[in-house]
Each structure stands twice: as C-alpha cells, then as structure tokens.
Amino acid sequence: MDEDSDSSVVSDDSLLNFAPRTTPKDTTHVPQTSQLVEIPAIFTVEGEKNRKLLQQNEEIQNSIVEDQKRALERSNATKELQLRVLDEINDNGSDFLFSMKSDAKIIEDYMERIHGQDTNILFERHYYFLLNCPIVKLDLPLNLVLQLVIEDLPAMMQDQLIFDRIMQANNLNDFDLLVSALRYGKDPATLQLARQAISRRPHNEKWDENPLANDQKDLFGKIIAAIGGLETEYMTLKLVHYNNNPEILVHRLSIIFKFHLKYLKDTSIADRLFRTFVHASSDFLLNKTCNHALVTELMIPTFCKFVSWHTHQFDKIIEDSVAQASIAEKLHIILALLKVQIFKENLTHKAWEQHYAFLENLSSHESVMDEHSQNVLDRLIHLFLDTEPAPNLLRPMISVLRKLATQLAAQSNETESCGMFAVKLVISLLSKDLNRWLDFPRQEFHDLNEQLRATKSEYQRAIGSPHLARMEPMKRHKISMALGEAYHDLDYMSTVLDKNMILIRNNEFYEST
C-alpha cells in the first residue's frame, strides 16, 4: 500500500509496539477541498425527488386526516341539527310526535332551511302559551252537585235565585264553581256564564280562611298548569304548535283570572298574575284564530280588573292622575322585562313584538273600558314610546317621530329593534284622532306633516345604508323588513295628512294660529 495515500492508517509494526513509521503529508500544492467526498449529481437529483415525494405524501396524509375530521364534524353537526329540529317540532303542544322514520322529508326540509339560513324561517317561529288540553285534570276536590249544575248551567242561570239557593244549600263557594266549570264546562257559553256568576256573587270571606287560599301563588300555578299553561321565564319561539280548542282556552283563562283577581291579596301575587296574563294574551294561536274573543272576553275585562285592584291599593287622598301614573309605571316594568328566545337557544331578546301587540289589542277596544283603565292604557302606550302624555296628541307624536329619525341617523340598534312597532303605535294613535283634525292648530298639523316626511326619508335612507349591507343575511333580512314596513306605514300616514292639509288650507273658518 502506498504510504502517501494511506498515511493516516496505523501500520502493522505499530501493532507490535514498534515505533510507527509515518511520512508527513505534503499539502503544499493540494487544495483543502479535494479532501471532501463528491456525490454524483444523479444521486443529488434523486434524493431531492424522494424528499419532495415524502413531503407530498405527508401533506396528502394530513389532508386526508383533516378531511376525515371535517367530515366527522359535519356528520356530528348534521345529527345535532336533526335532533334539535326533531325536539323543536315535537314540542308542539300535543301528544303527536314526529320521527325520522315517518317524517324524514319534513325534518330534512327544516334542516336545509335552517342550515341555509332561509330568512323566511325567522317569521315562522311564534310564541305559544297553551298546550292542547281537551280535558282539565285537577288534583283538587270536585263536587257532584256542581257537575250537574255546570252541565245544565244555561238553563240554571235563567233563574239566578234558584242558582244561588243551590250554591248556599250545598255550602259551595266561588272556588268550587271555578274548578267545576274548568272540569265540566264543554263550551264557551257555559264558561262565560260561570264567569259571570263568579263576578256577580259577593266576596266570600270564608274563602280567605280556606287552606287552599293561604298560598295563592301555588294554587294559581296548579290551575294554570292544569289547563295547559306554560309559565316560563322566557317566551320561547317555536316552529310548530297544535291546539284544537283555542276559544275554550280563552274562556278558561278568563274565568281563572276573574276568580284570582276577585280574591287577590298582595302585590307580589298581582305581579305574577299580570306577567302570566301578558304571556297568555301573547299566544300566537289565540291571536290568530280567535282574536276578538281573546280581546273582549279575556284581555279587556282582566286588564280593567288589574287597574281597579291597583287603584284600591292607593290611599283615597292620592289624586287619580298620580295613582294612574304609578299603576302604568308598575305594569310597564313587567312588560318591558319580557324576553323571547328561539327554542333551545340561550340568546334572549326584548319582546318588542309581544309588548306592542298587547298594547295594540287593548287599544283596539279601549272604548269599552272605564275611564281609569283608558288613562292607564294611554300612559302605557306613551311609556313604550318614551314620551309624556299631553292634552294635544300631535306634540308628543312629533317628538317621537323626531327621536326615531335621530336614532336611525345614528344607526341605533334600539331603533332597528323596536322602531317599527313605535311607528305602528304612532300611526294607530294618530288615526284615531284624525277625525277631529279641526281641533288642532294649523301650525302643529303642518309640523307633524313635515316631521312625518323627514322621518320617512330617514327610513328610506336606512334601507339602502351600507351599514345594513354589512350585516349577516338573517339579521339583515329581519331589519330590512322592519324598516320597510315602518317606511310604508309612514308613507301612508303622510299621504293622509297631505289630503287633510288641502282641506285645512281650503277651509277659511279653520283657525290660523
């Protein structure tokens, strides 16, 4: 072996402990780089190819894992949505149950619409207070005599003296009449007669000593539950609900509130009753199918009784106007605290629509109310509009319209939420008073007309606002619908006022102030 080429290797002599024989390297003319091993180019290229293949394989594997993860998430989300829809449509107030086996098409249709954010589904969910309850089952004493009386009540009530003697001879009270009417009353006429009997009969002092009367809240809750009432903290909006006897339920509610308000003891119970009264009056099915009976048989009598009860709580030396303002403030707080939520969702919203509908229903029949109740209702409407009542209606309405225009210009969420209902109340109030337009000063009429136009223009601007275009689709559709409806209401009233202004200008006897 050549020593120059292998000088770094230990020789055979060194293994025998002889002194190694080495020759110093002559590196004078050899470059340092010549000592590195040169890899042929073909191996470098192939190595780079292999590295890229390994990287691509790793990326593909990661992509497959991510796709599988996303597919699992989609599958779980689909199952979760399926169960949610099934739960929602099965919470329908009846014993009827949907299933994936027999109702897959219905469930899948709802799933597609919810997943695709179909904006129309926003307006298909409603609040329902009452379950379908054809038979009232009360875990309370029932009387056989009253069963016979109730079943023949129309004939029995033709002679009230005989009816009263039967009640007295059998030691029966208003509560017995209430329970028997709920259990055996099969038609609205019978329930209406039973309510009239409770209203006509004098207050029974012995009932106040009855153990059942000691906890009126508990008793009221049991009776409301027995007729299918759902007393919940929030008003839940749902897609489907069935109820085959809404008018009967209206009369059942009416007789329940008649009895409990007759024997009402304290304010805390009154608040509970009023909150439940508002919830019951907001039932979508009752409003849709028997609105007249709801308003005339339940809402008007019960509201007037609430006002009367609260009025009697005030000292006689307090002025009526002060008492009415206090009552309105108290009832308004309960209304303003109403909250709605979509089924199985935690997010809650102020119940503007239910608050407005409650006031509008009462306002539509206020002519049959007593004066005290009318004044309290008027204050409740002005509290909703955040303005003070005034002898001249035009001034506060101008103020409300100006405020709505200002809030819209500032892109206020408050206006987006409740502005449409405020506009509807303004239009409703103005429509009632326009038949006496001669009572209003010409300048105020002119100012109202100008403010209507200005507010209408602000709503028109808001409909095309970039602020609206940037919202997510569901919210944008909901708000644009509200803005559009308010705009059309204002446009209608503006047209009416324009015609009235022509009459005013042509009437030479109209006052010129």
XYZ file of C-alpha atoms in Angstrom:
513
model
C 0.000 0.000 0.000
C 1.291 3.411 -0.877
C 2.285 5.370 2.240
C 1.301 8.724 0.780
C -2.237 7.644 0.131
C -2.749 5.799 3.405
C -0.512 7.629 5.861
C -3.334 8.087 8.383
C -3.733 4.310 8.884
C -1.718 2.593 11.660
C 0.950 0.216 10.162
C 1.487 -3.455 11.032
C 4.668 -2.547 13.004
C 2.684 -0.315 15.296
C 0.567 -3.291 16.263
C 3.764 -4.963 17.550
C 4.542 -1.864 19.635
C 7.217 -0.703 17.266
C 7.542 2.965 16.592
C 5.171 3.983 13.829
C 6.606 4.972 10.587
C 4.778 7.898 9.111
C 5.601 10.290 6.393
C 4.373 13.885 6.755
C 1.794 14.927 4.210
C 2.829 17.349 1.618
C -0.165 19.656 1.308
C 1.687 22.477 -0.299
C 0.133 22.008 -3.725
C -3.135 20.151 -2.839
C -6.314 22.301 -2.264
C -8.264 21.699 1.017
C -11.497 20.999 -0.820
C -10.068 17.981 -2.541
C -10.474 16.067 0.744
C -14.399 16.258 0.562
C -16.298 13.340 -0.957
C -18.102 14.403 -4.097
C -21.641 12.911 -4.530
C -22.573 12.245 -8.102
C -25.236 14.600 -9.455
C -27.644 11.768 -10.233
C -27.872 10.871 -6.542
C -28.474 14.509 -5.560
C -31.369 14.844 -8.021
C -32.926 11.546 -6.971
C -32.602 12.487 -3.293
C -34.424 15.780 -3.883
C -37.157 13.907 -5.728
C -37.506 11.475 -2.841
C -37.638 14.319 -0.335
C -40.421 16.019 -2.300
C -42.329 12.745 -2.605
C -42.092 12.213 1.143
C -43.274 15.796 1.747
C -46.175 15.368 -0.687
C -47.109 12.065 0.942
C -47.088 13.736 4.357
C -49.254 16.598 3.060
C -51.710 14.124 1.493
C -51.907 12.167 4.737
C -52.522 15.382 6.691
C -55.164 16.438 4.159
C -56.905 13.057 4.476
C -56.881 13.361 8.270
C -58.281 16.928 8.056
C -60.965 15.827 5.569
C -61.942 12.961 7.848
C -62.049 15.353 10.803
C -64.216 17.828 8.873
C -66.480 15.019 7.640
C -66.920 13.811 11.222
C -67.661 17.361 12.390
C -70.214 17.793 9.573
C -71.786 14.456 10.437
C -71.996 15.365 14.125
C -73.366 18.827 13.279
C -75.989 17.254 10.986
C -77.030 14.792 13.693
C -77.131 17.593 16.253
C -79.277 19.767 13.946
C -81.507 16.791 13.192
C -82.091 16.146 16.898
C -82.636 19.853 17.531
C -85.267 20.119 14.772
C -86.920 16.915 15.976
C -87.027 18.225 19.555
C -88.463 21.552 18.396
C -91.264 20.181 16.232
C -92.128 17.552 18.859
C -92.537 20.295 21.467
C -95.780 21.140 19.705
C -98.362 21.338 22.482
C -99.926 17.963 21.680
C -99.270 14.225 22.022
C -98.378 13.933 18.332
C -94.714 13.072 17.753
C -92.669 13.331 14.556
C -89.990 10.720 13.800
C -87.159 10.334 11.306
C -88.737 7.103 10.127
C -92.093 8.526 9.085
C -91.401 12.273 8.754
C -87.876 12.403 7.314
C -88.893 14.748 4.481
C -90.394 17.339 6.856
C -87.362 17.210 9.163
C -84.855 17.399 6.297
C -86.713 20.381 4.831
C -86.434 22.282 8.127
C -82.763 21.266 8.418
C -81.959 22.570 4.935
C -83.703 25.862 5.615
C -82.012 26.389 8.987
C -78.586 25.353 7.661
C -79.033 27.506 4.556
C -80.153 30.451 6.685
C -83.515 30.724 4.935
C -84.675 34.159 6.066
C -88.367 33.218 5.885
C -87.962 30.842 8.807
C -87.456 33.907 11.011
C -91.150 34.680 10.661
C -92.401 31.100 11.071
C -91.446 30.784 14.726
C -94.020 32.058 17.200
C -94.785 32.078 20.892
C -97.387 29.670 22.261
C -98.527 29.770 25.881
C -101.128 26.989 25.936
C -100.890 23.272 25.257
C -103.718 21.387 23.599
C -105.743 20.376 26.668
C -109.216 18.986 25.853
C -109.799 17.732 29.427
C -108.767 19.617 32.565
C -107.391 17.303 35.244
C -107.138 18.988 38.624
C -105.839 17.317 41.752
C -108.415 19.279 43.704
C -111.815 18.413 45.206
C -114.728 18.245 42.769
C -118.413 18.382 43.634
C -121.021 16.118 42.055
C -123.811 18.656 42.599
C -121.812 21.328 40.771
C -121.068 18.899 37.965
C -124.797 18.615 37.358
C -125.223 22.383 37.711
C -122.412 23.171 35.250
C -123.672 20.672 32.692
C -127.063 22.419 32.757
C -125.820 25.914 33.576
C -127.527 27.812 30.704
C -130.935 26.659 31.970
C -129.937 27.024 35.619
C -128.753 30.621 35.183
C -132.099 31.696 33.764
C -133.235 31.952 37.372
C -130.293 33.294 39.368
C -132.230 33.000 42.636
C -132.510 29.217 42.242
C -128.834 29.023 41.331
C -127.832 30.958 44.466
C -130.033 28.717 46.652
C -128.367 25.589 45.255
C -124.935 27.074 45.961
C -125.929 28.030 49.506
C -127.721 24.757 50.320
C -124.663 22.734 49.331
C -122.196 25.093 51.030
C -120.488 25.821 47.703
C -118.232 28.795 47.042
C -116.684 30.563 44.054
C -113.695 28.225 44.044
C -115.963 25.187 43.749
C -117.680 26.904 40.838
C -114.332 27.673 39.188
C -112.989 24.113 39.464
C -116.254 22.552 38.283
C -116.535 24.953 35.337
C -112.973 24.137 34.234
C -113.560 20.403 34.598
C -117.058 20.070 33.155
C -117.569 23.181 31.011
C -117.596 21.940 27.428
C -118.397 25.116 25.502
C -117.649 28.874 25.625
C -121.229 29.790 26.602
C -121.134 27.660 29.770
C -117.758 29.045 30.828
C -118.942 32.584 30.147
C -121.984 32.068 32.395
C -119.795 30.608 35.152
C -117.509 33.644 34.951
C -120.496 35.976 35.182
C -121.717 34.064 38.242
C -118.346 34.473 39.993
C -118.319 38.158 39.087
C -121.888 38.714 40.330
C -121.604 36.884 43.633
C -120.343 38.841 46.680
C -116.852 38.315 48.081
C -116.861 35.201 50.278
C -114.912 35.928 53.466
C -114.825 32.227 54.363
C -112.681 31.507 51.298
C -109.894 33.655 52.754
C -109.736 31.179 55.669
C -109.527 28.141 53.386
C -106.102 26.361 53.488
C -106.011 26.448 49.675
C -106.170 30.247 49.797
C -103.091 30.528 52.010
C -100.710 30.060 49.099
C -102.433 31.777 46.193
C -99.305 31.620 44.013
C -99.134 27.840 44.299
C -102.860 27.436 43.692
C -102.754 29.735 40.659
C -99.767 27.830 39.245
C -101.531 24.474 39.617
C -104.680 25.704 37.892
C -102.771 27.346 35.021
C -100.754 24.139 34.525
C -103.962 22.062 34.574
C -105.395 23.939 31.577
C -102.087 23.594 29.700
C -100.495 26.948 30.502
C -96.697 27.158 30.317
C -95.351 29.613 32.874
C -91.729 30.137 31.833
C -89.151 32.837 32.415
C -88.731 33.500 28.692
C -91.216 33.386 25.833
C -89.900 30.581 23.621
C -90.435 30.873 19.853
C -91.185 27.549 18.117
C -91.921 26.282 14.618
C -94.918 24.001 15.164
C -97.864 24.009 17.564
C -101.234 22.293 17.650
C -104.307 23.308 19.615
C -107.791 22.135 18.740
C -109.791 24.252 21.188
C -108.356 27.784 21.378
C -111.666 29.561 22.093
C -112.440 27.233 25.021
C -108.982 28.059 26.402
C -109.681 31.794 26.170
C -112.778 31.368 28.340
C -110.945 29.083 30.769
C -108.275 31.735 31.206
C -110.912 34.413 31.641
C -112.691 32.609 34.488
C -109.356 31.804 36.196
C -108.266 35.446 36.212
C -111.739 36.574 37.268
C -111.583 34.359 40.368
C -107.969 35.114 41.342
C -108.331 38.867 40.915
C -111.507 38.799 42.988
C -109.589 37.215 45.884
C -106.198 38.823 45.206
C -104.233 39.503 48.386
C -100.930 41.278 47.772
C -98.736 42.964 45.172
C -96.272 40.105 44.670
C -99.120 37.811 43.623
C -100.543 40.602 41.430
C -97.221 40.866 39.572
C -97.180 37.106 38.969
C -100.753 37.189 37.703
C -100.114 40.144 35.394
C -96.988 38.550 33.894
C -98.899 35.331 33.209
C -101.804 37.367 31.817
C -99.464 39.053 29.312
C -97.912 35.709 28.335
C -101.351 34.160 27.808
C -102.532 37.178 25.788
C -99.452 36.826 23.553
C -100.236 33.265 22.444
C -99.923 33.352 18.644
C -102.659 30.791 18.007
C -105.192 32.611 20.195
C -104.413 35.881 18.414
C -104.651 34.256 15.000
C -107.787 32.133 15.388
C -109.968 33.927 17.957
C -108.595 37.438 18.416
C -111.993 39.019 19.066
C -112.816 36.573 21.869
C -109.293 36.938 23.253
C -109.578 40.726 23.474
C -113.213 41.080 24.541
C -113.556 38.059 26.852
C -110.077 37.931 28.407
C -107.899 40.979 27.823
C -110.289 43.900 28.369
C -112.076 42.537 31.496
C -108.836 41.297 33.082
C -106.877 44.477 32.358
C -109.658 46.635 33.804
C -109.770 44.426 36.900
C -105.992 44.801 37.354
C -106.312 48.582 37.156
C -109.227 48.533 39.587
C -107.351 46.355 42.096
C -104.227 48.543 41.966
C -106.350 51.682 42.276
C -107.876 50.396 45.517
C -104.385 49.916 46.964
C -103.839 53.685 46.956
C -104.925 55.987 49.716
C -108.067 57.947 48.902
C -106.187 61.247 49.282
C -103.917 60.456 46.325
C -105.066 62.085 43.102
C -106.341 59.791 40.371
C -103.714 61.021 37.902
C -100.893 60.169 40.332
C -102.353 56.725 41.023
C -102.810 56.044 37.303
C -99.228 57.079 36.543
C -97.948 54.790 39.303
C -100.036 51.838 38.096
C -98.895 52.365 34.495
C -95.246 52.544 35.575
C -95.577 49.307 37.538
C -97.255 47.421 34.695
C -94.820 48.887 32.147
C -91.838 47.485 34.056
C -93.313 43.983 33.774
C -93.971 44.466 30.041
C -90.525 45.948 29.381
C -88.815 42.982 31.055
C -90.435 40.442 28.728
C -87.829 38.377 26.875
C -88.083 35.999 23.919
C -85.694 33.273 22.808
C -85.617 30.764 19.964
C -86.162 27.146 21.013
C -83.072 25.639 22.706
C -81.005 28.820 22.236
C -79.541 30.758 25.145
C -79.596 34.183 23.479
C -82.575 36.300 24.536
C -84.084 39.449 23.037
C -86.514 42.061 24.289
C -90.066 41.069 23.383
C -90.886 44.227 21.399
C -93.449 42.493 19.205
C -95.348 40.916 22.125
C -95.220 44.197 24.081
C -96.581 46.124 21.088
C -99.273 43.531 20.258
C -100.518 43.560 23.862
C -100.967 47.353 23.796
C -102.457 47.345 20.298
C -105.044 44.679 21.196
C -106.167 46.674 24.227
C -106.139 49.939 22.286
C -108.366 48.490 19.562
C -111.226 48.074 22.088
C -110.469 50.819 24.597
C -113.876 52.413 24.022
C -115.494 49.720 26.202
C -113.067 50.375 29.089
C -113.796 52.552 32.083
C -112.045 55.935 32.233
C -109.381 54.837 34.748
C -108.356 51.894 32.572
C -108.269 54.070 29.447
C -105.939 56.535 31.163
C -103.613 53.768 32.374
C -103.514 52.252 28.876
C -102.746 55.681 27.392
C -99.816 56.050 29.792
C -98.572 52.548 28.975
C -98.516 53.433 25.270
C -96.626 56.665 25.933
C -94.144 54.794 28.145
C -93.497 52.414 25.240
C -92.924 55.446 23.009
C -90.801 57.099 25.723
C -92.823 60.300 25.772
C -95.207 62.063 28.133
C -98.985 62.140 27.550
C -100.361 65.554 26.609
C -103.829 67.002 26.001
C -102.750 67.713 22.444
C -101.645 64.419 20.882
C -99.717 65.971 17.987
C -96.848 67.411 20.032
C -95.725 64.128 21.674
C -96.113 62.289 18.349
C -93.897 64.868 16.617
C -91.347 64.318 19.385
C -91.438 60.526 18.934
C -91.004 60.770 15.157
C -88.099 63.195 15.580
C -86.413 60.843 18.038
C -86.840 57.871 15.687
C -85.275 59.832 12.839
C -82.323 60.848 15.047
C -81.717 57.276 16.204
C -81.872 55.979 12.648
C -79.341 58.572 11.538
C -77.054 57.357 14.343
C -77.601 53.729 13.252
C -79.040 52.889 16.658
C -79.743 49.209 17.291
C -82.577 50.259 19.590
C -84.454 51.773 16.665
C -83.742 48.771 14.477
C -85.318 46.540 17.124
C -88.415 48.478 18.161
C -88.778 51.363 15.697
C -91.287 49.550 13.515
C -93.595 48.943 16.479
C -93.177 52.523 17.707
C -94.188 53.766 14.249
C -97.222 51.457 14.247
C -98.372 52.801 17.618
C -97.880 56.392 16.439
C -99.926 55.702 13.298
C -102.607 53.957 15.367
C -102.901 56.898 17.785
C -102.944 59.472 15.001
C -105.540 57.535 13.002
C -107.947 57.610 15.943
C -107.635 61.389 16.331
C -107.552 62.487 12.697
C -111.346 62.592 12.596
C -111.129 65.655 14.840
C -108.401 67.459 12.934
C -110.287 70.741 13.276
C -109.337 70.730 16.983
C -105.627 71.014 16.209
C -103.767 74.248 15.420
C -102.813 74.565 11.764
C -99.102 75.044 12.542
C -98.954 71.830 14.580
C -100.609 69.942 11.763
C -98.016 71.386 9.399
C -95.152 70.470 11.780
C -96.430 66.910 12.083
C -96.638 66.564 8.317
C -93.093 67.875 7.875
C -91.736 65.560 10.575
C -93.503 62.583 9.021
C -91.805 63.327 5.710
C -88.416 63.774 7.365
C -88.712 60.512 9.311
C -89.936 58.696 6.203
C -86.881 59.951 4.281
C -84.614 58.748 7.095
C -86.160 55.285 6.916
C -85.712 55.267 3.146
C -82.038 56.159 3.606
C -81.609 53.448 6.257
C -82.993 50.765 3.916
C -80.168 51.442 1.444
C -77.492 52.052 4.071
C -74.073 50.311 3.763
C -74.440 49.613 7.487
C -77.348 47.291 6.623
C -75.491 45.675 3.731
C -72.616 44.641 6.021
C -74.853 42.603 8.344
C -75.125 38.815 8.214
C -78.044 37.672 5.998
C -80.583 36.653 8.661
C -80.216 39.849 10.678
C -80.156 41.997 7.524
C -83.407 40.476 6.261
C -85.150 40.918 9.608
C -84.116 44.552 9.983
C -84.771 45.472 6.347
C -88.288 44.025 6.671
C -88.883 46.123 9.798
C -87.506 49.268 8.162
C -89.555 48.672 5.024
C -92.780 48.136 6.952
C -92.205 51.273 9.032
C -91.483 53.247 5.850
C -94.766 52.141 4.235
C -96.728 52.996 7.403
C -95.183 56.471 7.451
C -95.822 56.895 3.735
C -99.493 56.002 4.238
C -99.920 58.495 7.087
C -98.038 61.173 5.161
C -100.464 60.744 2.252
C -103.449 61.018 4.619
C -102.056 64.202 6.171
C -101.342 65.715 2.763
C -105.029 65.336 1.901
C -106.056 66.807 5.247
C -103.733 69.762 4.676
C -105.588 70.512 1.446
C -108.864 70.594 3.399
C -107.307 72.821 6.048
C -105.955 75.300 3.508
C -109.339 75.451 1.755
C -111.285 75.933 4.989
C -111.473 79.664 5.593
C -113.018 79.132 9.034
C -110.111 76.973 10.248
C -108.119 78.801 12.918
C -104.940 80.360 11.613
C -102.731 80.106 14.689
